[in-house]
CSV table of C-alpha atoms in Angstrom, one decimal:
chain,number,residue,atom,x,y,z
L,1272,MET,CA,16.1,-8.0,-18.5
L,1273,SER,CA,14.0,-8.3,-15.3
L,1274,LYS,CA,14.1,-6.0,-12.3
L,1275,PHE,CA,15.3,-7.5,-9.0
L,1276,ILE,CA,12.4,-8.3,-6.8
L,1277,SER,CA,13.1,-8.4,-3.0
L,1278,ARG,CA,11.9,-11.2,-0.7
L,1279,GLY,CA,9.3,-8.8,0.7
L,1280,GLU,CA,7.9,-8.0,-2.7
L,1281,LYS,CA,7.7,-11.7,-3.7
L,1282,GLU,CA,5.8,-12.4,-0.4
L,1283,PHE,CA,3.5,-9.4,-1.1
L,1284,ILE,CA,2.7,-10.6,-4.6
L,1285,THR,CA,2.1,-14.2,-3.4
L,1286,GLY,CA,-0.1,-13.0,-0.4
L,1287,CYS,CA,-2.1,-10.7,-2.6
L,1288,THR,CA,-2.6,-13.2,-5.3
L,1289,LYS,CA,-3.9,-15.8,-2.9
L,1290,ALA,CA,-6.3,-13.3,-1.3
L,1291,ILE,CA,-7.5,-12.1,-4.7
L,1292,LEU,CA,-8.1,-15.6,-6.0
L,1293,LYS,CA,-10.1,-16.5,-2.9
L,1294,CYS,CA,-11.6,-13.0,-2.6
L,1295,ASP,CA,-10.4,-13.0,1.0
L,1296,THR,CA,-10.9,-9.5,2.3
L,1297,SER,CA,-10.2,-10.3,6.0
L,1298,LYS,CA,-6.8,-8.7,5.9
L,1299,GLU,CA,-5.2,-5.6,4.3
L,1300,HIS,CA,-2.0,-6.3,2.4
L,1301,ARG,CA,0.8,-3.8,2.8
L,1302,LEU,CA,4.3,-3.5,1.4
L,1303,TYR,CA,6.8,-1.5,3.4
L,1304,GLU,CA,10.3,-0.2,2.6
L,1305,ILE,CA,12.4,-0.4,5.7
L,1306,LYS,CA,15.4,1.1,4.0
L,1307,LYS,CA,16.5,1.4,0.4
L,1308,GLY,CA,16.0,-2.0,-1.3
L,1309,ILE,CA,14.8,-3.8,1.8
L,1310,ARG,CA,11.0,-4.4,1.7
L,1311,GLU,CA,8.7,-6.2,4.1
L,1312,TYR,CA,5.2,-7.6,3.5
L,1313,ARG,CA,2.5,-7.4,6.2
L,1314,ALA,CA,-1.0,-8.7,6.1
L,1315,VAL,CA,-3.0,-6.9,8.9
L,1316,SER,CA,-6.5,-7.2,10.3
L,1317,ASP,CA,-6.4,-3.8,12.1
L,1318,ILE,CA,-6.1,-1.2,9.3
L,1319,ASN,CA,-5.2,1.5,11.8
L,1320,LEU,CA,-1.8,-0.1,12.7
L,1321,ASP,CA,1.3,1.0,10.9
L,1322,PHE,CA,4.6,-0.8,10.8
L,1323,VAL,CA,7.4,0.6,12.9
L,1324,HIS,CA,10.8,-1.1,12.6
L,1325,HIS,CA,13.1,-2.0,15.5
L,1326,ASN,CA,14.8,1.5,15.8
L,1327,GLY,CA,11.4,3.1,16.3
L,1328,GLU,CA,11.1,4.9,13.0
L,1329,ALA,CA,8.0,4.3,10.8
L,1330,ALA,CA,8.7,2.4,7.6
L,1331,THR,CA,7.6,3.8,4.3
L,1332,CYS,CA,4.4,2.2,3.1
L,1333,ILE,CA,4.9,1.5,-0.6
L,1334,CYS,CA,1.7,-0.2,-1.4
L,1335,VAL,CA,-1.7,-1.1,0.1
L,1336,ILE,CA,-4.1,-3.6,-1.3
L,1337,GLY,CA,-7.4,-3.5,0.7
L,1338,GLU,CA,-10.9,-4.8,0.4
L,1339,GLU,CA,-12.0,-2.8,-2.6
L,1340,LEU,CA,-9.0,-3.6,-4.7
L,1341,ILE,CA,-9.2,-7.3,-3.8
L,1342,ARG,CA,-12.9,-7.5,-4.8
L,1343,SER,CA,-12.2,-5.5,-8.0
L,1344,PHE,CA,-9.2,-7.7,-9.1
L,1345,HIS,CA,-11.1,-10.9,-8.1
L,1346,TRP,CA,-14.0,-9.9,-10.4
L,1347,LYS,CA,-11.8,-8.8,-13.3
L,1348,ALA,CA,-9.5,-11.9,-13.1
L,1349,GLY,CA,-12.3,-14.4,-13.5
L,1350,ASP,CA,-12.0,-18.1,-13.0
L,1351,ASP,CA,-9.9,-19.4,-15.9
L,1352,ASP,CA,-6.3,-20.5,-16.2
L,1353,LEU,CA,-5.2,-17.0,-16.9
L,1354,ALA,CA,-6.4,-15.5,-13.6
L,1355,ARG,CA,-3.3,-16.1,-11.6
L,1356,PRO,CA,-0.8,-14.6,-14.1
L,1357,TRP,CA,-3.2,-11.6,-14.7
L,1358,ILE,CA,-3.4,-11.0,-10.9
L,1359,LYS,CA,0.4,-11.2,-10.5
L,1360,ARG,CA,0.9,-8.7,-13.3
L,1361,ALA,CA,-1.8,-6.4,-11.8
L,1362,VAL,CA,-0.3,-6.5,-8.4
L,1363,LYS,CA,3.2,-5.7,-9.8
L,1364,ASP,CA,1.6,-2.7,-11.7
L,1365,VAL,CA,0.1,-1.5,-8.4
L,1366,ILE,CA,3.5,-1.8,-6.7
L,1367,ILE,CA,5.1,0.3,-9.5
L,1368,HIS,CA,2.4,2.9,-9.2
L,1369,GLY,CA,2.5,2.8,-5.4
L,1370,GLU,CA,6.2,3.4,-5.4
L,1371,SER,CA,5.8,6.7,-7.2
L,1372,VAL,CA,2.9,7.8,-5.0
L,1373,ALA,CA,4.7,6.7,-1.8
L,1374,TYR,CA,7.8,8.6,-2.6
L,1375,ASN,CA,5.7,11.8,-3.1
L,1376,ILE,CA,3.8,11.2,0.1
L,1377,TYR,CA,6.9,10.5,2.2
L,1378,ASP,CA,8.6,13.7,0.8
L,1379,LYS,CA,11.2,11.9,-1.4
L,1380,GLU,CA,10.4,14.2,-4.3
L,1381,GLY,CA,9.6,17.5,-2.7
L,1382,ILE,CA,5.9,17.3,-1.7
L,1383,HIS,CA,5.6,18.4,2.0
L,1384,LEU,CA,2.6,16.6,3.4
L,1385,ASP,CA,3.9,17.0,7.0
L,1386,LYS,CA,3.2,20.7,6.7
L,1387,LEU,CA,-0.4,19.9,5.5
L,1388,PHE,CA,-0.9,17.5,8.5
L,1389,LYS,CA,0.4,20.1,10.9
L,1390,GLU,CA,-2.1,22.7,9.6
L,1391,ALA,CA,-5.0,20.2,9.9
L,1392,ILE,CA,-4.3,19.1,13.5
L,1393,HIS,CA,-6.5,20.4,16.3
L,1394,PRO,CA,-4.5,21.8,19.3
L,1395,LYS,CA,-6.4,19.5,21.7
L,1396,MET,CA,-5.4,16.3,19.9
L,1397,THR,CA,-3.1,13.9,21.8
L,1398,LYS,CA,0.2,12.7,20.3
L,1399,GLU,CA,-1.5,9.3,19.7
L,1400,GLN,CA,-4.4,10.9,17.9
L,1401,ILE,CA,-2.0,12.9,15.8
L,1402,LYS,CA,0.0,9.8,14.9
L,1403,ASN,CA,-3.2,7.9,14.0
L,1404,TYR,CA,-4.5,10.8,11.9
L,1405,GLU,CA,-1.2,11.0,9.9
L,1406,ILE,CA,-1.2,7.3,9.3
L,1407,SER,CA,-4.8,7.3,8.2
L,1408,MET,CA,-4.3,10.2,5.8
L,1409,ARG,CA,-1.2,8.8,4.2
L,1410,LYS,CA,-3.0,5.5,3.8
L,1411,ARG,CA,-6.1,7.2,2.3
L,1412,ILE,CA,-3.9,9.2,-0.1
L,1413,LEU,CA,-2.1,6.1,-1.2
L,1414,GLU,CA,-5.2,4.0,-1.6
L,1415,GLY,CA,-7.0,6.8,-3.5
L,1416,ALA,CA,-4.2,7.2,-6.0
L,1417,ILE,CA,-4.1,3.4,-6.6
L,1418,GLU,CA,-7.8,3.2,-7.0
L,1419,LYS,CA,-7.8,6.1,-9.4
L,1420,ASN,CA,-5.0,4.4,-11.5
L,1421,VAL,CA,-6.9,1.1,-11.5
L,1422,LYS,CA,-10.1,2.8,-12.7
L,1423,ASN,CA,-8.2,4.6,-15.4
L,1424,ASP,CA,-6.6,1.4,-16.6
L,1425,SER,CA,-10.0,-0.3,-16.8
L,1426,ILE,CA,-11.4,2.5,-19.0
L,1427,ASN,CA,-8.6,2.0,-21.6
């Protein structure tokens, strides 16, 4: 039995697969959850932008595939007929891992990163600087966990 894959996830897998096959690192690929079960794919050139949906709330970033992961997967996939299926499976694995990390980052399972951010913010920072800092830190945490998982998988 296969798990339902949303349109956004399908687009994410397709977009990442194409980028990895071509080793195209010009964009960062992100999968956002707008609300439970509704996901949206974005390929962005400016890594400092975060997706905000129409009601002004930030969407939950489920997964980020950036330059390092694109290069790593491109190298590992090789050039044979099995490259495309391997990449699709690897991207799906990154989504699964990203979901667990994202839910922790966005306080779905009790980790309070907002408190950590508030403690690290300098009093002279503007609201825009604070927002950019939080986006940057959430992204770094998510990417770091994904990279760590990929490195651990390659060791086994």
